[in-house]
Coordinates of C-alpha atoms and ligand atoms in Angstrom, one line a residue:
X1 CA 0.0 0.0 0.0
X2 CA 1.2 3.5 -0.8
X3 CA 2.3 5.1 2.4
X4 CA 2.4 8.8 1.8
X5 CA 4.1 9.7 5.1
X6 CA 7.0 7.3 4.5
X7 CA 7.2 8.3 0.9
X8 CA 7.6 11.9 1.9
X9 CA 10.1 11.1 4.6
X10 CA 12.2 9.2 2.1
X11 CA 12.1 12.1 -0.4
X12 CA 13.6 14.6 1.9
X13 CA 12.8 18.0 3.1
X14 CA 12.1 19.7 -0.2
X15 CA 9.0 17.7 -0.8
X16 CA 8.0 17.9 2.8
X17 CA 8.2 21.7 2.7
X18 CA 6.1 22.0 -0.4
X19 CA 3.5 19.6 1.0
X20 CA 3.2 21.6 4.2
X21 CA 3.0 24.9 2.5
X22 CA -0.7 25.1 2.9
X23 CA 0.0 25.7 6.5
X24 CA 2.2 28.8 6.5
X25 CA 5.6 28.6 8.1
X26 CA 4.9 31.9 9.8
X27 CA 1.8 30.4 11.4
X28 CA 0.7 32.1 14.6
X29 CA -1.1 30.2 17.3
X30 CA -3.6 31.9 19.6
X31 CA -3.1 29.1 22.1
X32 CA 0.3 27.4 22.7
X33 CA 0.3 24.3 20.5
X34 CA 2.5 22.3 22.9
X35 CA -0.2 22.1 25.6
X36 CA 0.4 18.4 26.1
X37 CA 4.2 18.8 26.7
X38 CA 7.1 17.0 25.2
X39 CA 8.5 13.5 25.9
X40 CA 11.3 11.2 24.9
X41 CA 11.8 7.4 25.1
X42 CA 13.7 4.3 24.1
X43 CA 17.3 5.4 24.4
X44 CA 19.9 3.7 22.2
X45 CA 23.7 4.3 22.2
X46 CA 23.1 6.8 19.3
X47 CA 19.8 8.4 20.0
X48 CA 16.2 8.2 21.3
X49 CA 12.7 8.9 20.2
X50 CA 11.3 12.4 20.7
X51 CA 7.6 13.1 20.9
X52 CA 5.1 15.9 21.0
X53 CA 1.6 16.6 19.7
X54 CA 0.3 19.9 18.4
X55 CA -3.0 20.5 20.2
X56 CA -3.6 24.2 21.0
X57 CA -7.1 23.2 22.2
X58 CA -6.4 19.7 23.6
X59 CA -9.9 18.7 24.4
X60 CA -11.4 19.6 21.0
X61 CA -11.9 16.6 18.6
X62 CA -9.3 18.0 16.3
X63 CA -7.1 19.3 19.1
X64 CA -7.7 22.8 17.7
X65 CA -5.6 22.1 14.6
X66 CA -6.6 22.6 10.9
X67 CA -7.2 19.5 8.8
X68 CA -3.8 19.9 7.2
X69 CA -0.3 18.5 7.5
X70 CA 2.1 20.7 9.5
X71 CA 5.9 20.8 9.4
X72 CA 7.4 20.7 12.9
X73 CA 11.1 21.5 13.5
X74 CA 13.1 19.8 16.2
X75 CA 16.5 20.6 17.7
X76 CA 18.9 18.6 19.9
X77 CA 21.7 20.2 21.9
X78 CA 24.1 19.3 24.7
X79 CA 23.0 22.3 26.9
X80 CA 20.1 24.6 27.6
X81 CA 21.4 27.3 25.3
X82 CA 21.1 25.2 22.2
X83 CA 24.5 26.4 21.1
X84 CA 25.6 24.5 19.2
X85 CA 22.7 22.4 17.9
X86 CA 24.1 18.9 17.4
X87 CA 21.1 17.4 15.5
X88 CA 18.0 18.9 14.0
X89 CA 15.4 18.2 11.4
X90 CA 11.7 18.4 10.5
X91 CA 8.8 16.0 10.9
X92 CA 5.4 16.0 9.5
X93 CA 2.4 16.3 11.9
X94 CA -0.7 15.0 10.2
X95 CA -4.4 15.1 11.1
X96 CA -4.5 11.3 10.6
X97 CA -2.2 10.9 13.6
X98 CA -3.7 13.7 15.7
X99 CA -0.8 16.0 14.7
X100 CA 1.5 13.9 16.9
X101 CA 5.3 14.0 16.1
X102 CA 7.6 11.0 16.6
X103 CA 11.3 11.5 15.7
X104 CA 13.9 8.7 16.0
X105 CA 17.2 10.5 16.5
X106 CA 20.1 8.3 15.6
X107 CA 23.3 10.4 15.2
X108 CA 24.3 11.2 18.8
X109 CA 27.1 10.0 21.1
X110 CA 26.6 7.2 23.7
X111 CA 26.0 7.7 27.4
X112 CA 25.3 11.5 27.3
X113 CA 22.6 13.8 28.3
X114 CA 20.9 16.1 25.7
X115 CA 18.3 18.8 25.5
X116 CA 15.6 18.9 22.9
X117 CA 12.8 21.2 21.7
X118 CA 10.3 21.6 18.9
X119 CA 9.1 24.7 17.0
X120 CA 6.4 25.5 14.6
X121 CA 5.3 28.9 13.3
X122 CA 5.6 31.4 16.2
X123 CA 5.6 28.7 18.9
X124 CA 8.5 27.0 20.7
X125 CA 8.0 24.0 22.9
X126 CA 9.2 23.6 26.5
X127 CA 12.8 22.2 26.6
X128 CA 13.0 18.5 27.4
X129 CA 16.0 16.6 28.8
X130 CA 17.0 13.1 27.7
X131 CA 19.9 10.9 27.3
X132 CA 21.5 8.2 25.1
X133 CA 22.2 4.7 26.4
X134 CA 25.8 3.6 27.0
X135 CA 27.7 1.9 24.2
X136 CA 26.8 -1.8 23.9
X137 CA 30.2 -3.1 25.1
X138 CA 30.8 -0.3 27.7
X139 CA 31.0 -0.9 31.5
X140 CA 28.2 1.3 32.8
X141 CA 28.5 1.8 36.6
X142 CA 25.0 2.7 37.4
X143 CA 21.5 2.6 35.9
X144 CA 18.9 4.4 38.0
X145 CA 15.2 4.0 37.0
X146 CA 11.8 4.6 38.5
X147 CA 9.0 2.0 38.1
X148 CA 5.6 3.6 37.9
X149 CA 2.0 2.4 37.0
X150 CA -1.7 3.0 37.6
X151 CA -2.3 6.7 37.6
X152 CA -6.0 7.2 37.9
X153 CA -6.6 10.9 37.3
X154 CA -9.6 11.2 39.6
X155 CA -8.0 9.3 42.5
X156 CA -5.2 11.7 43.3
X157 CA -2.6 14.2 42.2
X158 CA 0.7 13.3 40.6
X159 CA 2.8 14.2 43.6
X160 CA 4.8 11.0 43.1
X161 CA 6.2 12.6 39.9
X162 CA 7.3 15.7 41.8
X163 CA 9.3 13.5 44.1
X164 CA 10.6 11.3 41.3
X165 CA 12.0 14.4 39.6
X166 CA 14.5 14.9 42.5
X167 CA 15.9 11.4 42.0
X168 CA 18.3 12.0 39.2
X169 CA 16.9 9.2 37.1
X170 CA 18.2 7.7 33.9
X171 CA 14.9 6.2 32.9
X172 CA 11.2 6.0 33.9
X173 CA 9.6 2.6 33.2
X174 CA 5.8 2.8 33.1
X175 CA 4.1 -0.6 33.1
X176 CA 0.6 0.4 32.4
X177 CA -2.7 2.0 33.3
X178 CA -1.4 5.3 32.1
X179 CA -5.0 6.3 31.5
X180 CA -8.2 4.8 32.9
X181 CA -11.1 4.3 30.5
X182 CA -13.6 4.4 33.4
X183 CA -14.4 5.9 36.8
X184 CA -14.7 4.1 40.1
X185 CA -14.4 4.7 43.8
X186 CA -15.4 7.5 46.1
X187 CA -13.7 10.6 47.3
X188 CA -12.2 11.7 44.0
X189 CA -10.1 14.8 43.9
X190 CA -10.8 15.7 40.2
X191 CA -12.9 14.5 37.3
X192 CA -12.0 13.2 33.8
X193 CA -12.8 15.6 31.0
X194 CA -15.5 14.1 28.7
X195 CA -17.3 10.7 28.7
X196 CA -15.6 7.3 29.0
X197 CA -13.9 6.7 25.6
X198 CA -14.8 4.0 23.1
X199 CA -13.7 5.8 19.9
X200 CA -10.4 7.3 18.6
X201 CA -11.7 10.8 19.3
X202 CA -12.7 9.7 22.8
X203 CA -9.4 8.1 23.6
X204 CA -7.5 11.2 22.3
X205 CA -9.6 13.3 24.6
X206 CA -8.8 11.0 27.5
X207 CA -5.0 11.2 26.8
X208 CA -5.3 15.0 26.6
X209 CA -6.9 15.0 30.0
X210 CA -4.0 13.1 31.6
X211 CA -1.2 14.7 29.6
X212 CA -2.4 18.2 30.5
X213 CA -1.2 17.5 34.0
X214 CA 1.9 19.7 34.7
X215 CA 3.6 17.1 36.9
X216 CA 3.2 14.3 34.4
X217 CA 4.6 16.6 31.7
X218 CA 7.5 17.5 33.9
X219 CA 8.4 13.9 34.5
X220 CA 8.2 13.2 30.8
X221 CA 10.5 16.2 30.1
X222 CA 13.1 15.1 32.7
X223 CA 14.4 11.8 31.2
X224 CA 13.5 9.1 28.7
X225 CA 10.6 6.7 29.4
X226 CA 10.0 3.1 28.5
X227 CA 6.4 2.1 28.3
X228 CA 4.0 -0.9 28.2
X229 CA 0.3 -0.7 28.5
X230 CA -2.0 -2.8 30.7
X231 CA -5.8 -3.2 30.5
X232 CA -7.2 0.3 31.3
X233 CA -5.6 1.8 28.2
X234 CA -8.4 -0.1 26.5
X235 CA -10.9 -1.7 28.9
X236 CA -10.7 -3.2 32.4
X237 CA -9.4 -6.8 32.4
X238 CA -9.7 -7.5 28.6
X239 CA -7.8 -10.4 27.2
X240 CA -6.6 -10.2 23.6
X241 CA -9.7 -9.5 21.5
X242 CA -12.0 -10.6 24.4
X243 CA -13.9 -8.1 26.5
X244 CA -14.6 -9.2 30.1
X245 CA -18.0 -7.5 29.8
X246 CA -19.2 -9.6 26.9
X247 CA -19.0 -6.8 24.3
X248 CA -19.7 -7.8 20.7
X249 CA -16.2 -9.0 19.4
X250 CA -16.3 -6.8 16.3
X251 CA -17.2 -3.7 18.3
X252 CA -14.6 -4.5 20.9
X253 CA -11.8 -5.0 18.4
X254 CA -12.7 -1.7 16.8
X255 CA -12.5 -0.1 20.2
X256 CA -9.2 -1.7 21.0
X257 CA -7.7 -0.6 17.7
X258 CA -8.8 3.0 18.4
X259 CA -7.3 2.8 21.9
X260 CA -4.0 1.3 20.7
X261 CA -3.7 4.0 18.0
X262 CA -4.4 6.8 20.5
X263 CA -1.7 5.3 22.8
X264 CA 0.9 5.5 20.0
X265 CA -0.2 9.0 19.2
X266 CA 0.5 10.1 22.8
X267 CA 3.6 8.2 23.8
X268 CA 7.3 8.6 22.9
X269 CA 7.2 5.3 21.0
X270 CA 9.7 4.7 18.1
X271 CA 8.5 4.7 14.5
X272 CA 8.8 0.9 14.5
X273 CA 5.9 0.7 16.9
X274 CA 3.5 2.8 14.8
X275 CA 0.3 0.7 14.3
X276 CA 0.0 -0.9 10.9
X277 CA -3.5 -1.9 10.3
X278 CA -4.5 -3.8 13.4
X279 CA -0.9 -4.8 14.2
X280 CA 1.0 -2.9 16.8
X281 CA 4.1 -4.4 18.5
X282 CA 5.2 -2.7 21.7
X283 CA 7.3 -5.5 23.1
X284 CA 11.0 -4.8 22.8
X285 CA 14.3 -4.8 24.6
X286 CA 16.6 -2.0 25.6
X287 CA 20.3 -2.7 26.3
X288 CA 22.2 -0.5 28.8
X289 CA 25.9 -1.3 28.0
X290 CA 27.0 -4.5 29.6
X291 CA 25.3 -3.6 32.8
X292 CA 21.7 -4.3 32.0
X293 CA 19.1 -5.3 29.4
X294 CA 15.5 -4.3 29.9
X295 CA 12.8 -6.5 28.2
X296 CA 9.4 -4.8 27.9
X297 CA 6.6 -7.3 27.5
X298 CA 3.0 -7.0 26.3
X299 CA 0.9 -9.5 28.2
X300 CA -2.5 -8.1 27.1
X301 CA -2.6 -8.2 23.4
X302 CA -1.8 -11.9 22.8
X303 CA -2.9 -13.7 25.9
X304 CA -5.4 -16.5 26.1
X305 CA -8.8 -15.8 27.4
X306 CA -9.2 -15.5 31.2
X307 CA -10.1 -18.8 32.8
X308 CA -13.0 -19.1 35.2
X309 CA -14.5 -15.8 34.3
X310 CA -18.0 -15.5 32.9
X311 CA -19.4 -12.6 31.0
X312 CA -22.6 -13.2 32.9
X313 CA -20.9 -12.5 36.2
X314 CA -18.3 -9.9 35.1
X315 CA -17.6 -8.6 38.5
X316 CA -17.3 -11.9 40.3
X317 CA -15.2 -14.3 38.2
X318 CA -15.2 -17.8 39.7
X319 CA -11.7 -17.8 40.9
X320 CA -12.1 -20.2 43.8
X321 CA -10.5 -23.6 43.1
X322 CA -10.4 -22.8 39.4
X323 CA -9.1 -25.9 37.5
X324 CA -9.2 -24.3 34.1
X325 CA -6.3 -22.0 35.0
X326 CA -3.8 -24.8 34.8
X327 CA -4.3 -25.5 31.1
X328 CA -0.9 -26.3 29.7
X329 CA -1.6 -24.3 26.5
X330 CA -2.4 -21.1 28.4
X331 CA -0.3 -18.1 27.2
X332 CA 0.3 -14.6 28.5
X333 CA 2.6 -13.5 25.7
X334 CA 1.5 -15.5 22.7
X335 CA 3.7 -17.9 20.8
X336 CA 5.7 -15.3 18.8
X337 CA 6.5 -13.0 21.7
X338 CA 7.3 -16.0 23.9
X339 CA 9.8 -17.3 21.3
X340 CA 11.3 -13.9 20.9
X341 CA 11.8 -13.5 24.7
X342 CA 13.3 -17.0 25.0
X343 CA 15.8 -16.2 22.2
X344 CA 16.6 -12.8 23.7
X345 CA 17.2 -14.2 27.1
X346 CA 19.3 -17.1 25.7
X347 CA 21.6 -14.6 23.9
X348 CA 21.8 -11.9 26.6
X349 CA 25.3 -11.1 28.0
X350 CA 24.0 -8.4 30.3
X351 CA 24.9 -8.4 34.0
X352 CA 21.2 -7.7 35.0
X353 CA 18.3 -8.9 33.0
X354 CA 15.2 -6.8 33.8
X355 CA 11.8 -8.0 32.6
X356 CA 9.3 -5.2 32.8
X357 CA 5.8 -6.3 32.4
X358 CA 2.2 -5.5 33.5
X359 CA 1.4 -7.4 36.7
X360 CA 2.4 -9.4 39.7
X361 CA 4.2 -12.7 38.8
X362 CA 4.5 -14.3 42.2
X363 CA 1.8 -16.8 43.1
X364 CA -0.6 -15.4 45.7
X365 CA -3.4 -17.5 47.1
X366 CA -6.2 -15.6 48.8
X367 CA -7.4 -18.5 51.0
X368 CA -5.6 -19.5 54.1
X369 CA -4.9 -23.3 54.3
X370 CA -6.8 -25.7 52.1
X371 CA -8.6 -24.3 49.0
X372 CA -7.3 -21.6 46.8
X373 CA -8.4 -18.3 45.3
X374 CA -6.3 -16.7 42.6
X375 CA -6.7 -13.5 40.6
X376 CA -7.0 -15.1 37.2
X377 CA -6.4 -11.8 35.4
X378 CA -2.8 -12.0 36.4
X379 CA 0.0 -14.7 36.0
X380 CA -1.9 -16.8 38.5
X381 CA -4.5 -17.3 35.7
X382 CA -1.8 -18.6 33.4
X383 CA 0.6 -20.7 35.6
X384 CA 1.8 -22.8 32.7
X385 CA 3.0 -19.7 30.9
X386 CA 4.7 -18.5 34.0
X387 CA 6.5 -21.8 34.5
X388 CA 7.7 -21.6 30.9
X389 CA 9.1 -18.1 31.4
X390 CA 10.8 -18.9 34.7
X391 CA 12.0 -22.2 33.3
X392 CA 13.7 -20.3 30.5
X393 CA 15.5 -18.1 33.0
X394 CA 16.9 -21.2 34.6
X395 CA 17.5 -23.2 31.4
X396 CA 19.5 -20.4 29.8
X397 CA 21.3 -19.5 33.0
X398 CA 20.2 -15.9 32.6
X399 CA 22.3 -13.6 34.7
X400 CA 20.5 -11.8 37.6
X401 CA 16.9 -11.7 36.4
X402 CA 14.7 -9.0 37.9
X403 CA 11.0 -8.9 37.2
X404 CA 9.2 -5.6 37.4
X405 CA 5.4 -5.2 37.5
X406 CA 2.5 -3.1 38.4
X407 CA -1.3 -3.4 38.1
X408 CA -2.1 -4.5 41.7
X409 CA -1.8 -1.1 43.3
X410 CA 0.5 -2.4 46.0
X411 CA 4.2 -2.9 46.7
X412 CA 5.3 -6.5 46.5
X413 CA 8.8 -7.9 46.8
X414 CA 9.1 -11.7 46.1
X415 CA 11.6 -14.4 45.2
X416 CA 10.4 -16.3 42.1
X417 CA 11.0 -20.1 42.1
X418 CA 11.4 -22.0 38.9
X419 CA 8.1 -23.7 39.3
X420 CA 5.4 -22.7 41.9
X421 CA 3.8 -26.2 41.7
X422 CA 7.0 -27.9 42.9
X423 CA 7.9 -27.7 46.7
X424 CA 11.3 -26.2 47.3
X425 CA 11.8 -25.3 43.7
X426 CA 15.0 -23.2 43.4
X427 CA 14.7 -19.4 43.3
X428 CA 15.6 -18.1 39.8
X429 CA 14.5 -14.5 39.8
X430 CA 13.6 -11.5 42.1
X431 CA 10.4 -9.6 41.7
X432 CA 9.6 -6.0 42.5
X433 CA 6.1 -4.6 42.0
X434 CA 5.5 -0.9 42.3
X435 CA 2.4 0.5 43.9
X436 CA 0.1 2.8 42.0
X437 CA 0.9 6.5 41.4
X438 CA -2.7 7.3 42.5
X439 CA -5.1 4.5 41.9
X440 CA -7.0 3.2 44.9
X441 CA -6.2 -0.1 46.5
X442 CA -8.2 -2.6 48.6
X443 CA -7.3 -3.3 52.2
X444 CA -4.3 -5.4 53.1
X445 CA -6.2 -8.5 54.3
X446 CA -5.8 -10.3 51.0
X447 CA -2.0 -9.5 50.9
X448 CA -1.5 -10.7 54.4
X449 CA -3.2 -14.0 53.5
X450 CA -1.0 -14.4 50.4
X451 CA 2.1 -13.7 52.4
X452 CA 1.1 -16.2 55.1
X453 CA 0.7 -18.9 52.4
X454 CA 3.9 -18.1 50.6
X455 CA 7.2 -17.5 52.4
X456 CA 8.9 -16.5 49.1
X457 CA 6.9 -13.2 49.3
X458 CA 9.2 -11.0 51.3
X459 CA 7.1 -7.8 51.5
X460 CA 3.6 -6.6 50.5
X461 CA 1.4 -3.7 51.3
X462 CA -1.3 -1.7 49.4
X463 CA -1.5 1.1 52.0
X464 CA 0.7 3.5 50.0
X465 CA 0.7 5.2 46.7
X466 CA 4.0 6.0 45.2
X467 CA 6.7 4.5 43.0
X468 CA 9.7 2.1 43.1
X469 CA 13.3 3.3 42.5
X470 CA 15.8 0.8 41.3
X471 CA 19.5 1.3 41.2
X472 CA 21.5 -1.3 39.2
X473 CA 25.2 -1.5 39.8
X474 CA 27.6 -4.3 38.6
X475 CA 27.6 -6.0 42.0
X476 CA 24.3 -5.1 43.5
X477 CA 20.8 -3.9 42.8
X478 CA 18.9 -1.8 45.3
X479 CA 15.1 -1.2 45.3
X480 CA 13.7 1.7 47.3
X481 CA 9.9 1.6 47.9
X482 CA 8.9 5.2 47.8
X483 CA 5.7 5.9 49.6
X484 CA 3.5 9.1 49.7
X485 CA 1.8 10.1 52.8
X486 CA -1.4 11.1 50.9
X487 CA -1.7 11.1 47.1
X488 CA -4.8 13.3 47.4
X489 CA -2.5 16.1 48.7
X490 CA -0.5 17.8 45.9
X491 CA 2.2 18.7 48.4
X492 CA 2.4 15.4 50.3
X493 CA 5.8 14.2 51.5
X494 CA 7.4 11.0 50.2
X495 CA 9.6 8.6 52.2
X496 CA 11.4 5.3 51.6
X497 CA 9.2 2.7 53.2
X498 CA 11.7 -0.1 52.8
X499 CA 14.8 -1.0 50.7
X500 CA 15.8 -4.4 49.3
X501 CA 19.1 -5.5 47.8
X502 CA 19.8 -8.2 45.3
X503 CA 23.5 -9.3 45.2
X504 CA 24.8 -10.3 41.8
X505 CA 24.8 -14.1 41.4
X506 CA 22.4 -14.7 44.3
X507 CA 18.7 -14.4 43.2
X508 CA 16.3 -13.2 45.9
X509 CA 15.6 -10.0 47.8
X510 CA 17.4 -9.2 51.0
X511 CA 16.0 -6.4 53.2
X512 CA 18.6 -3.6 53.4
Ligands
FE2_601 FE1 -4.5 -0.1 37.7

């Protein structure tokens, strides 16, 4: 199929300029077109992806932009003065993609911080700060990242991001529920703009609502992000093309496609992740010198349908003593992604192998003693898939695996055995789950029960909102559980609730 945008890109700036001439270069904007901020992501040793979206009236269906292509200029420099500019170019913002801009910069030096900005007409964007990854064979001494997830706009303010800005981070890793498609709970501090989204226009408006937040914008502008989605970027607890609420499959897939497209339009995702038809691949891996490799998994798009969950009882899936969950064919990643991950892990020479994905991986049984109750939306609904993944870590002798997750609105620290169904199975990985940025949690009764049942769970609490900070050094990894006093107070303090170490060569978390 003829792809006009790629054709234009391959033909260089001359054609781009003539194409965009319907929108004058001296365009003036009554409202700042960079109202949704700037962002960067996916650092490589020679660059990163830059993002912005022109939306002078962010909540309008067209973002306040004309139905025309617009040329946007971008600059990269090593300091705030942009002198000299070390890379620059133009990108085409088109109505078909909500005038979003994605630029893969590939000509920079490894292991360096840069500044970037966009300009169009009379408007200049805020300046963002980002960095390249270390060269592939270099000995990086430290990688500091923040793990974040679950940021329901109505449940609180983004104070966690204000604290995270002081952490001198190399990366933010967001593992999903960046937006919420619906409202729930009481005592909300603010309201979504517009109705719950089901269409492309609706999801664009929902992203505009979240991305208008100044603290979220500041966190994006401070360092590169890595991203994966979870369920609420589309619909609560969906599995592949299957709605938990029994939606008509054709209608649901159309909704999912709209949601995936809007996600791409609003995130600093590389060009390679641009949706093509109904296909969008967001799983990938990011090397960080010899120190680390970060795999980013998509466990929503390709998973098998949730076991023991009935559309007739959407809010009460029959999770007690659910036999169907042990089906050996169950998959979380789908065959293609699973094979890719297996191959990637087998060939990794990184000191630390981080697997960032959506949800809690450790088995957690909600019934004390005999009988069992598992959350079948998570890995406990797909134990055969979990055993294959953990078995691959063991089989390939993968160095220092660390699993990162979110989704459950609680901090969890756990040692992951090769096979949960085998008593005394050896520990092969360490798991850290970050709590929600704002989203409400249930009480801790369920977590206490799970911990009582499973000594491999070292820590768990859903009492706090916040984030998890992870420092990777050649000999040791340290996780700090960063807890807010009250996420409904914009000025709330943040403290380290607990810290855990993982010593290189010894899987398992040790309280610091
Ligand atoms: Fe969530």
